[in-house]
Short mmCIF file of C-alpha atoms in Angstrom, two decimals:
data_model
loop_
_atom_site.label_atom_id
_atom_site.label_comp_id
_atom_site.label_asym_id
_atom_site.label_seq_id
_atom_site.Cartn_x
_atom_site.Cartn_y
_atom_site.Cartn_z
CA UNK A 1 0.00 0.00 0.00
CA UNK A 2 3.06 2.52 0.76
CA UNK A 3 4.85 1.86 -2.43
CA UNK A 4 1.39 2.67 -4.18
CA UNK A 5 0.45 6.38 -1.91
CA UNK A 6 3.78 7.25 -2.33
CA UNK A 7 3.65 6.88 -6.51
CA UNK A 8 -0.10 8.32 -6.60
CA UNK A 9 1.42 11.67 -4.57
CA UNK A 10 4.58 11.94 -6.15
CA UNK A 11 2.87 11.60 -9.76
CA UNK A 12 0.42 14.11 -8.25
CA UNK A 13 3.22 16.68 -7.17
CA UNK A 14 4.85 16.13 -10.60
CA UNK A 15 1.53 16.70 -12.40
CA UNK A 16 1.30 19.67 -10.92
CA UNK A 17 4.37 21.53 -11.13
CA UNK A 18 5.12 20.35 -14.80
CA UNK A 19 1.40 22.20 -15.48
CA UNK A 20 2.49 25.63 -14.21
CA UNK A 21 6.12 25.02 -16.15
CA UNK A 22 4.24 24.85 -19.64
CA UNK A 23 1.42 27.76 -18.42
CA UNK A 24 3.98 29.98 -17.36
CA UNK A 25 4.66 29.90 -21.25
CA UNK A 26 8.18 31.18 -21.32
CA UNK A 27 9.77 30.82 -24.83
CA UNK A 28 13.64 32.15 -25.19
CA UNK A 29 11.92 34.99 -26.27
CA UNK A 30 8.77 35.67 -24.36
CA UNK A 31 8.80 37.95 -20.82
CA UNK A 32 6.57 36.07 -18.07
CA UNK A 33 3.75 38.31 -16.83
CA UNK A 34 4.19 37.45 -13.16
CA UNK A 35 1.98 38.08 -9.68
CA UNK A 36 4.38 40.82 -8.93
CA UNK A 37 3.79 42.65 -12.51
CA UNK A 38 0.20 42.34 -11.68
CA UNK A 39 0.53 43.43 -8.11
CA UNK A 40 2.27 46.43 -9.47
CA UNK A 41 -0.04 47.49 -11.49
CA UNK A 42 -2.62 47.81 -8.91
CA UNK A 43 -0.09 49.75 -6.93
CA UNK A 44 -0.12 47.13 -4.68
CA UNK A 45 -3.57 47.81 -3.32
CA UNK A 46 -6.07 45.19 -5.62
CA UNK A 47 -9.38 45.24 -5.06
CA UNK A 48 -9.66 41.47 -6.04
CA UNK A 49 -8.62 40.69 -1.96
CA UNK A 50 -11.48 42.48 -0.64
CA UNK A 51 -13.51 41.50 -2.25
CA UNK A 52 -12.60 37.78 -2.02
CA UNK A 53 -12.89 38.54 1.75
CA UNK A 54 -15.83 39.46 1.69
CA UNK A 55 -17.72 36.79 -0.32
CA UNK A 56 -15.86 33.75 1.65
CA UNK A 57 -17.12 35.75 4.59
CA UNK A 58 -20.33 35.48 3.36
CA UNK A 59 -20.73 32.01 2.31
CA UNK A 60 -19.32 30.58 5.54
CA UNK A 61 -22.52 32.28 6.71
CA UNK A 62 -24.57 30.67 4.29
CA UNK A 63 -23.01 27.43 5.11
CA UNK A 64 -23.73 27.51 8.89
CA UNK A 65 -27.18 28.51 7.83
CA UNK A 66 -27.84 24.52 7.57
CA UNK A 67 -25.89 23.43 10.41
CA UNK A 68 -28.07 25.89 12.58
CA UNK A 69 -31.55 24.81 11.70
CA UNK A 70 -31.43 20.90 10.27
CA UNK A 71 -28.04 20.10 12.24
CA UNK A 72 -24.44 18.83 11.60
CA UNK A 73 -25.60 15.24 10.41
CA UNK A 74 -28.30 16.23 7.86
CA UNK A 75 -25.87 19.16 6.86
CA UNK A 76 -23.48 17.02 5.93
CA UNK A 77 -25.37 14.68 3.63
CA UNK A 78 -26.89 17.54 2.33
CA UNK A 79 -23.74 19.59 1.09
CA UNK A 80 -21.80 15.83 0.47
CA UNK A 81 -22.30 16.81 -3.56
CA UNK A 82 -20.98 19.93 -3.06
CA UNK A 83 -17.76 18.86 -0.37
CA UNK A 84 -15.54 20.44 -3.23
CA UNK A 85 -16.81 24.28 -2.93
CA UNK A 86 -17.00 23.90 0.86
CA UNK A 87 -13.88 22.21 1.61
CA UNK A 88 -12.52 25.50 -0.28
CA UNK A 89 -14.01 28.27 1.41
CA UNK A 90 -12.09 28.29 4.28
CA UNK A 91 -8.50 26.87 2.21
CA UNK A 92 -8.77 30.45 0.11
CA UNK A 93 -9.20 32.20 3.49
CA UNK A 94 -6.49 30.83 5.09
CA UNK A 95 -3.96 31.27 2.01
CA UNK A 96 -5.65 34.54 1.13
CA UNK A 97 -4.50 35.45 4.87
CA UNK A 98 -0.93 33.85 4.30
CA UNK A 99 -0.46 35.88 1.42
CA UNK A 100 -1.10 39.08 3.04
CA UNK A 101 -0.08 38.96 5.99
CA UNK A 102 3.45 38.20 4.77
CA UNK A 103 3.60 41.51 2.73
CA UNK A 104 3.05 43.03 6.41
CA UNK A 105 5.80 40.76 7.39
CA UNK A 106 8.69 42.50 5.22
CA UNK A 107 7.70 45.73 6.05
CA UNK A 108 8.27 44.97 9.95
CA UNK A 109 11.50 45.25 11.41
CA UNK A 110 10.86 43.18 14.27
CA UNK A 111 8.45 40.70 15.70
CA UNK A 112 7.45 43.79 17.88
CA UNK A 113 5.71 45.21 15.21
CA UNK A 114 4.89 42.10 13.57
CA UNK A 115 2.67 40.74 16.64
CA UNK A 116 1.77 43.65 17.86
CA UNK A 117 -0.42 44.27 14.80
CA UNK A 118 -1.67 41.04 14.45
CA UNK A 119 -3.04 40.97 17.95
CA UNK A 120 -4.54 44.75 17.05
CA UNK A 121 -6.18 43.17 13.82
CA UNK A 122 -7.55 40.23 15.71
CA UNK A 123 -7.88 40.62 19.27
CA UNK A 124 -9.96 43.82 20.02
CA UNK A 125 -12.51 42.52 17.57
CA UNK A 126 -12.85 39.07 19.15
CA UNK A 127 -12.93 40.03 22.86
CA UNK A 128 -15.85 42.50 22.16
CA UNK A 129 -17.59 39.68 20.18
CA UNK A 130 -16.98 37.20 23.36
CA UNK A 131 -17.98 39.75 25.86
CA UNK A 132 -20.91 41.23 23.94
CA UNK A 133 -22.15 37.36 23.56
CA UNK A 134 -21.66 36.29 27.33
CA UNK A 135 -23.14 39.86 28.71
CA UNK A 136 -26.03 40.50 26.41
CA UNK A 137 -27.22 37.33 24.47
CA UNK A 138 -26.58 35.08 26.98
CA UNK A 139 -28.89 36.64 29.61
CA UNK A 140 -31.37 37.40 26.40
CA UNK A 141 -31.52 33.37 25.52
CA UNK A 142 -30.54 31.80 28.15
CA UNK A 143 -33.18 29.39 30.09
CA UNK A 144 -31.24 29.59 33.57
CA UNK A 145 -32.32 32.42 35.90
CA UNK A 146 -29.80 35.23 36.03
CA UNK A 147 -28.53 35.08 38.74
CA UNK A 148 -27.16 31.09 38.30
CA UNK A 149 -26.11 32.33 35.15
CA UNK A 150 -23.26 34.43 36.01
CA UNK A 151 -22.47 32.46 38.80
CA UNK A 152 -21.78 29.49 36.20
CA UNK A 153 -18.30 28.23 35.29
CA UNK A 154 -19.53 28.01 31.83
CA UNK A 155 -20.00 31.92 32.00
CA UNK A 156 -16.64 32.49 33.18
CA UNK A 157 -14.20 30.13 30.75
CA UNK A 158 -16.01 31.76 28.13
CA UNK A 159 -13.93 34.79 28.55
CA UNK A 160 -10.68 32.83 27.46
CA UNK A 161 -11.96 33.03 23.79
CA UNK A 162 -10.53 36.48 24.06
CA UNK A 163 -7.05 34.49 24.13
CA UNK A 164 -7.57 31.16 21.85
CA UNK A 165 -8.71 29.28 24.41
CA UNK A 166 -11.99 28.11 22.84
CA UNK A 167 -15.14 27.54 24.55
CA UNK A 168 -18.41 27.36 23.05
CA UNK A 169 -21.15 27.05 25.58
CA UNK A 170 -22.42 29.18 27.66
CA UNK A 171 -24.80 28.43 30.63
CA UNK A 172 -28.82 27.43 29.04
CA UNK A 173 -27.89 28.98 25.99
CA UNK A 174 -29.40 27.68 22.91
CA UNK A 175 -30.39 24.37 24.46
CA UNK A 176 -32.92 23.48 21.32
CA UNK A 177 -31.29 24.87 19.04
CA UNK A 178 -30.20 21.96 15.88
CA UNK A 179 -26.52 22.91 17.18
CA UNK A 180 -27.83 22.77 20.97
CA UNK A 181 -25.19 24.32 23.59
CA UNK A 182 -22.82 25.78 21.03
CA UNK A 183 -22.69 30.02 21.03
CA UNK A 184 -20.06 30.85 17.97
CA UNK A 185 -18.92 27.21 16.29
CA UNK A 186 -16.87 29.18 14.58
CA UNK A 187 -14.58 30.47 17.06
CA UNK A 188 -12.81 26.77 16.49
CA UNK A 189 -10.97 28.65 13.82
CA UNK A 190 -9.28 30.87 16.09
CA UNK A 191 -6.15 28.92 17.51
CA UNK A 192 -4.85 27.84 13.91
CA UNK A 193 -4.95 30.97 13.11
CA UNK A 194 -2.96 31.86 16.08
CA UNK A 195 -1.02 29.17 14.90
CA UNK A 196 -0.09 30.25 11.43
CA UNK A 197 0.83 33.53 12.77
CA UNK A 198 3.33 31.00 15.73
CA UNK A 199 4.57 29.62 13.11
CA UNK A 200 5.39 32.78 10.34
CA UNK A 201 6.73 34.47 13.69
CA UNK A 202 9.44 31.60 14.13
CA UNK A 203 10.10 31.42 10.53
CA UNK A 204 11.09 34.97 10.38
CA UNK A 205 13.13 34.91 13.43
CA UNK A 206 15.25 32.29 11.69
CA UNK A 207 15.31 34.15 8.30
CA UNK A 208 13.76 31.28 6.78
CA UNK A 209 11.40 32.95 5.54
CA UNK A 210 13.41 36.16 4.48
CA UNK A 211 15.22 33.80 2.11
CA UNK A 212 12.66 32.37 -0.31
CA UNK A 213 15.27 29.37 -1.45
CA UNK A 214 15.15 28.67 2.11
CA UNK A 215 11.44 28.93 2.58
CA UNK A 216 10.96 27.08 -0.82
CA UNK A 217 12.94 24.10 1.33
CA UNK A 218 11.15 24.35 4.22
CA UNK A 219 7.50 24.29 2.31
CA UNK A 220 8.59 21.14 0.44
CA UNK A 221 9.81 19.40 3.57
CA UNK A 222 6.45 20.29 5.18
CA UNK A 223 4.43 18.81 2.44
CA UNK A 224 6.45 15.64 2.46
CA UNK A 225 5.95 15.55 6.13
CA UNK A 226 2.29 16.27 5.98
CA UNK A 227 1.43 13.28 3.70
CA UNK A 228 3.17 11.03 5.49
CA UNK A 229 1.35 11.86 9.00
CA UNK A 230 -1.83 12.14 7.13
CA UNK A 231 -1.33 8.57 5.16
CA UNK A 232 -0.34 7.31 9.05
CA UNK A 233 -2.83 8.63 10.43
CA UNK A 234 -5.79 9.94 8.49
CA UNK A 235 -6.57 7.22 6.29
CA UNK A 236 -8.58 8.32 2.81
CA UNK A 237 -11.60 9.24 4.09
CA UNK A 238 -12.29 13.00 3.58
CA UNK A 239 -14.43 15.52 6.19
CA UNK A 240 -16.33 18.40 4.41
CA UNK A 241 -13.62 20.43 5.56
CA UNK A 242 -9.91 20.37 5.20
CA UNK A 243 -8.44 19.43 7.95
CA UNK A 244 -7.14 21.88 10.73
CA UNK A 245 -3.18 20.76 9.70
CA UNK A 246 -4.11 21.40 6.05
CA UNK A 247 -5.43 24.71 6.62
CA UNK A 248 -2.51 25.94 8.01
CA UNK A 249 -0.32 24.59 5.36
CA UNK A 250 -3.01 27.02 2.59
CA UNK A 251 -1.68 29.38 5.08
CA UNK A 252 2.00 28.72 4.21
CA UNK A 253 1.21 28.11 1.07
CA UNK A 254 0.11 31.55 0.46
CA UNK A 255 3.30 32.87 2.22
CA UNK A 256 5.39 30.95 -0.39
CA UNK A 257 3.47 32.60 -3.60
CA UNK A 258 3.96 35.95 -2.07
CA UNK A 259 7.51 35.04 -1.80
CA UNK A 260 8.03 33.86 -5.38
CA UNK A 261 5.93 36.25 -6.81
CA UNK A 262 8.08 37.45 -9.32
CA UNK A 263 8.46 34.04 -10.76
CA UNK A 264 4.68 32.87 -10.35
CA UNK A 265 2.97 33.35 -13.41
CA UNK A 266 -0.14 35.45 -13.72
CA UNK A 267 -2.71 33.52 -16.07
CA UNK A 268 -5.76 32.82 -16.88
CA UNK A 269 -4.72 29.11 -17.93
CA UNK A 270 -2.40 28.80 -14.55
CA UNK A 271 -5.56 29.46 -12.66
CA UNK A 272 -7.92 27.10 -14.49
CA UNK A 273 -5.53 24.69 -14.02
CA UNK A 274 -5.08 25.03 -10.32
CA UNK A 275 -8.81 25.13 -9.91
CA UNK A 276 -9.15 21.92 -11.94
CA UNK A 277 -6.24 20.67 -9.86
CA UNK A 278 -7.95 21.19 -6.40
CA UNK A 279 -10.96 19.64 -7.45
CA UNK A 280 -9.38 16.31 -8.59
CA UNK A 281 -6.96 16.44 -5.11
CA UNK A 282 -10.42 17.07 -2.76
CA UNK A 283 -12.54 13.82 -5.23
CA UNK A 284 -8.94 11.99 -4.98
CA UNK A 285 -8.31 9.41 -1.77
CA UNK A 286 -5.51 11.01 -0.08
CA UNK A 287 -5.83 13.88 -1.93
CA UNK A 288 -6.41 16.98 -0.02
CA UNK A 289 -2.82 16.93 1.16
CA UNK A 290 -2.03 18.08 -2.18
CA UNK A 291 -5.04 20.74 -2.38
CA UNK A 292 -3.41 23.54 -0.26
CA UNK A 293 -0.68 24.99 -3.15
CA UNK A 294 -3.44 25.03 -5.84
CA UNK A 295 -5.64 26.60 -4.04
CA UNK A 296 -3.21 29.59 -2.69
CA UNK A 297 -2.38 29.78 -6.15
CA UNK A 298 -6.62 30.25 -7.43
CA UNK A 299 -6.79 32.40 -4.41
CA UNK A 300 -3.76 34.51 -5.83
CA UNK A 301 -5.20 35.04 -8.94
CA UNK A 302 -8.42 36.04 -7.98
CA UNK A 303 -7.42 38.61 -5.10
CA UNK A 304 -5.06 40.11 -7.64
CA UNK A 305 -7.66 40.72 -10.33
CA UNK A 306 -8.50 44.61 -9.71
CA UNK A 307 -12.34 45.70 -10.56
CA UNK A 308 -13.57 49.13 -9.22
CA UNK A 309 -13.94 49.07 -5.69
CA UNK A 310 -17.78 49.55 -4.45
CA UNK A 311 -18.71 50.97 -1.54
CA UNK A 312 -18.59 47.52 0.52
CA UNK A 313 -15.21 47.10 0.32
CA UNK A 314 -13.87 51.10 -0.39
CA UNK A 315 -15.55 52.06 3.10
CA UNK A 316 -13.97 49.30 5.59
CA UNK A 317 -12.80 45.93 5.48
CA UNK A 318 -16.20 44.01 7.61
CA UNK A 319 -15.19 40.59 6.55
CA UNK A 320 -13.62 39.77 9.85
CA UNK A 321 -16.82 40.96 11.68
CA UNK A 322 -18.97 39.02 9.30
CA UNK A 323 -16.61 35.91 9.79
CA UNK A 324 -16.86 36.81 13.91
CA UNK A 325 -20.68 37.80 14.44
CA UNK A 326 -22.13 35.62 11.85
CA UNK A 327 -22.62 32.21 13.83
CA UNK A 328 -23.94 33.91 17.07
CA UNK A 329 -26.63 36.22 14.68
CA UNK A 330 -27.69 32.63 13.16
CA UNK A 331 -28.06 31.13 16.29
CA UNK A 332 -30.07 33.70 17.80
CA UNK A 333 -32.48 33.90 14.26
CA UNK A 334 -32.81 30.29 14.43
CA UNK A 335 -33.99 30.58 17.86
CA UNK A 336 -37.46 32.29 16.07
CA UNK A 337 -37.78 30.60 12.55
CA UNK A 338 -36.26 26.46 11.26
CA UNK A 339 -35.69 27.51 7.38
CA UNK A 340 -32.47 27.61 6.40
CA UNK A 341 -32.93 30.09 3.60
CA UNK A 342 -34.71 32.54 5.85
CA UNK A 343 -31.94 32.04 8.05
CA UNK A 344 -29.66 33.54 5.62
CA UNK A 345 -32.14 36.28 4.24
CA UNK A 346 -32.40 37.09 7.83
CA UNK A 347 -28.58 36.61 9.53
CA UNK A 348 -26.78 38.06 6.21
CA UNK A 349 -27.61 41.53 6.91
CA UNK A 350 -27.76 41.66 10.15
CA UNK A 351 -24.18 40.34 10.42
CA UNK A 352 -23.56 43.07 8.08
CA UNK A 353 -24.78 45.23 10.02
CA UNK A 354 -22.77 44.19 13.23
CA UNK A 355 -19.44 44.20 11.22
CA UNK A 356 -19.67 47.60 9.90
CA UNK A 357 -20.43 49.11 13.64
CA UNK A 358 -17.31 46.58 15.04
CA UNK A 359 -15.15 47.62 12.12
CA UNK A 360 -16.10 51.85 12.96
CA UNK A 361 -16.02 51.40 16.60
CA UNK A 362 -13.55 48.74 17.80
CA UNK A 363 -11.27 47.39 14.32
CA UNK A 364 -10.60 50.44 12.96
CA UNK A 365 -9.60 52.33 16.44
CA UNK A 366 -7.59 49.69 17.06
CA UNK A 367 -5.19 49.75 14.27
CA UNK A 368 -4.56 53.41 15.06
CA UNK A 369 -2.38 52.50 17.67
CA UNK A 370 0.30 51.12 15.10
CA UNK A 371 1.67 54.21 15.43
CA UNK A 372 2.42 53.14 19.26
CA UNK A 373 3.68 49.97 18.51
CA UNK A 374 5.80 51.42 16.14
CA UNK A 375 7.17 53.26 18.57
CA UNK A 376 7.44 51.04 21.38
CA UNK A 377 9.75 48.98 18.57
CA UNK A 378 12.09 51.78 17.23
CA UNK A 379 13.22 52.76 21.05
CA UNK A 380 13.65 48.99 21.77
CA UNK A 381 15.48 48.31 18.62
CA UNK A 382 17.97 51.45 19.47
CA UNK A 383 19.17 49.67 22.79
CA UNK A 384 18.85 45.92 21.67
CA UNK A 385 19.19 46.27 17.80
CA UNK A 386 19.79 41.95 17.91
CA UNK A 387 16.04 41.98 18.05
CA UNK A 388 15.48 43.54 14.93
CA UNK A 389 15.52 40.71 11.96
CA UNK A 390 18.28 39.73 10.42
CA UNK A 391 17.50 39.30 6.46
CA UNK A 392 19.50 37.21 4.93
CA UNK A 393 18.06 38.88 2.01
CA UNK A 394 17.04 42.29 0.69
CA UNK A 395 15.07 40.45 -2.37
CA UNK A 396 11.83 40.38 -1.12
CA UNK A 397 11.73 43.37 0.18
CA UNK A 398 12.90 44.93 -2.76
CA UNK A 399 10.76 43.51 -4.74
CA UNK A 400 7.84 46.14 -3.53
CA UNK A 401 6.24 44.29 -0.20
CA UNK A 402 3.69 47.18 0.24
CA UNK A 403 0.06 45.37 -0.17
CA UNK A 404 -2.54 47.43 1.65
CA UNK A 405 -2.35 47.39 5.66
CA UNK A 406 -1.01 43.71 5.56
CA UNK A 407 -4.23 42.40 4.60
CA UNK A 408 -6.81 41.01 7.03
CA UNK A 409 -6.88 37.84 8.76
CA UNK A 410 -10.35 35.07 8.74
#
C-alpha cells in the first residue's frame, strides 16, 4: 500500500508543477507576466482581496445557515455533492490570509511590530464579540435564571476566547437549538490561526522565511511531512472540511506565492488549471494533502484581479466581523424561525450590520495604535538592535512588499 500512496502523490506533485512550467509559457523569447507585474499594477492595493474577503465571509454564513436549523448530520449529507466548494471556502481564506499577511511581514522590522499588529487586527474585535455574547445574548436566551447564570463556570471560561482558548457554551444557551449548547462554532478557527501567525513568527526569526530558497525548502519538507502523517494517520476518508493541519499549510502556502511572486505566473490558464487541480486532489483518496498549493495559487489570482472598488469594500474591510458575528446572529435567528434560507435572508444583513459598527467602533480604532507599537519597537530596537531581523536577504523586500495594511486575517 506505501509503495502505491507514495507513486499516486509523487505523480500528483509532478503533475502539478510540470502544469504551471508549460502555463507559465516562457519561450527564449517571451517575458513572463508574473503576480508581482500584476501586483504592481494595482499599486499594490487590488481590489480582487477584498472582495474575495468578503464573499468567503459570506458564504461561511450561508453554510452555517444549515448546520443551525437541520443540524451537523443532515448538513453534511446535504452539502456531500458539493464537499468540493465547501472544503474551499475556508482553504482560500487561510492562504488569502498567508499571502497578506506576509507583505506586512517585510515591512516589519521586528516581531514587535509584527505581533503587535496582528493581535490589534484580531484581538480587540474578538474580545468585544466574546464579551458582547456572554453579557447581552446570553442573559437574552438563556433558560437559567440570572442570577445562576453568572455564577456558572460556563459563564466564566467563556472569557478565554478572548485568548484562543476556545469555549463554546455558555450556561442554558441555545439548548434546542439543531446545534444545541454551542454560542459561535466558529470560534474553532481561532487557535490555527494563532497558529499560522506562531509559526510565520518563528520562521522569520530564523530568516527562513526572508530567504525564499530557504522557505521554498522548508515548504517542500512540510508537504512531504504532511502526507506522510496524514497517510499514518488519516486514512482516505475526507471531512467536508480540510483538515485543521491542512489549513494551516493554505496558510503557508500563500506565504510561499507571495515570496516567489516574481516568478509565479499570472494567467488565466495557470488558474484554471489550479482550480481543476484542487478539485481532482479534494474527489482523490488522499488527496487533499495536495489541495493547499493550488488553491493559494486560485486564491492569488483572484485577489489580484483589480475591478472598481464599491462601496462595501472602499468604506472598511467588515469581513472579519462578518466571519466573527455571523454564527452567534444565526443562532439567535434560528432561535425564532427552522428555514435555512430565511436564516440567511435574515442573519446576512444583520451580520452586516454588526461588522460595519465593530469595524467603525472597535477594528478600525484599534489599528490606530500602530503608530504606538511602532514606537514602542524603534526605542527597543535602538538599545537591543539583535532583536530587529536579520534578512539574509534584501530580495523580497525589494521587490515592492507594500500590499494594503497587511491584509486582514479570517
Amino acid at each position: 500500500m506505501w509503495p502505491k500512496l507514495q507513486r499516486q502523490h509523487l505523480h500528483g506533485l509532478r503533475l502539478f508543477f510540470c502544469i504551471f512550467l508549460e502555463l507559465q509559457g516562457v519561450s527564449g523569447n517571451e517575458t513572463m507576466f508574473s503576480l508581482a507585474d500584476q501586483l504592481a499594477l494595482s499599486r499594490n492595493r487590488p481590489a480582487g482581496f477584498d472582495y474575495m474577503r468578503i464573499a468567503l465571509a459570506a458564504a461561511v454564513v450561508c453554510q452555517h445557515s444549515l448546520d443551525v436549523t437541520v443540524g451537523l448530520d443532515e448538513t453534511l449529507e446535504i452539502l456531500r455533492p458539493a464537499r468540493i466548494g465547501v472544503a474551499m471556502i475556508l482553504a482560500l481564506f487561510f492562504a488569502l490570509s498567508g499571502f497578506l499577511v506576509t507583505g506586512s511581514l517585510l515591512r516589519c522590522k521586528s516581531l514587535i511590530s509584527f505581533l503587535g499588529l496582528r493581535i490589534l487586527r484580531i484581538g480587540p474585535a474578538l474580545a468585544v464579540e466574546v464579551a458582547l455574547s456572554a453579557i447581552v445574548i446570553g442573559p437574552i436566551f438563556t433558560e437559567m435564571p440570572l442570577a445562576q447564570y453568572f455564577a456558572n463556570p460556563k459563564f466564566h471560561s467563556y472569557f478565554l476566547n478572548m485568548v484562543g482558548d476556545i469555549h463554546f457554551q455558555l450556561p442554558g444557551v441555545f439548548l434546542h437549538s439543531s446545534l444545541p449548547d454551542m454560542v459561535n462554532g466558529q470560534l474553532w478557527t481561532v487557535p490555527y490561526e494563532l497558529w499560522c501567525y506562531i509559526i510565520l513568527a518563528l520562521l522569520a526569526a530564523m530568516t527562513i522565511c526572508f530567504s525564499r530558497v530557504l522557505y521554498l525548502g522548508f515548504l517542500a519538507a512540510a508537504q512531504v511531512g504532511l502526507i506522510i502523517y496524514a497517510i499514518q494517520h488519516w486514512g482516505d476518508s475526507a471531512d467536508m472540511l480540510l483538515r485543521p493541519h491542512l489549513l494551516v499549510f493554505c496558510f503557508l502556502s500563500g506565504v510561499g506565492f507571495y515570496l516567489w511572486r516574481d516568478k509565479t505566473p499570472f494567467n488565466r490558464s495557470a488558474f484554471l488549471s489550479a482550480l481543476v487541480l484542487c478539485a481532482v486532489f479534494l474527489i482523490t483518496p488522499y488527496g487533499d494533502m495536495l489541495a493547499p498549493v493550488p488553491a493559494a495559487y486560485v486564491v492569488c489570482y483572484l485577489g489580484l484581479l483589480n475591478p472598481r472598488r464599491s462601496w462595501i469594500v472602499s468604506s472598511g474591510d467588515y469581513s472579519y466581523g462578518v466571519f466573527l458575528y455571523g454564527f452567534v446572529v444565526q443562532q439567535c435567528v434560528a432561535t425564532f424561525d427552522q428555514h435555512w434560507s430565511l436564516n440567511i435572508l435574515i442573519s446576512l444583513p444583520i451580520s452586516f450590520a454588526v461588522a460595519f459598527v465593530s469595524w467603525h467602533l472597535v477594528e478600525k480604532r484599534a489599528l490606530r495604535l500602530r503608530g504606538p507599537v511602532e514606537t514602542l519597537e524603534a526605542a527597543v530596537l535602538s538599545r537591543i538592535s539583535l532583536l530587529g531581523f536579520s534578512r539574509r536577504s534584501r530580495e523580497s523586500v525589494a521587490l515592492g512588499a507594500a500590499l494594503g495594511g497587511g491584509g486582514t486575517s479570517v
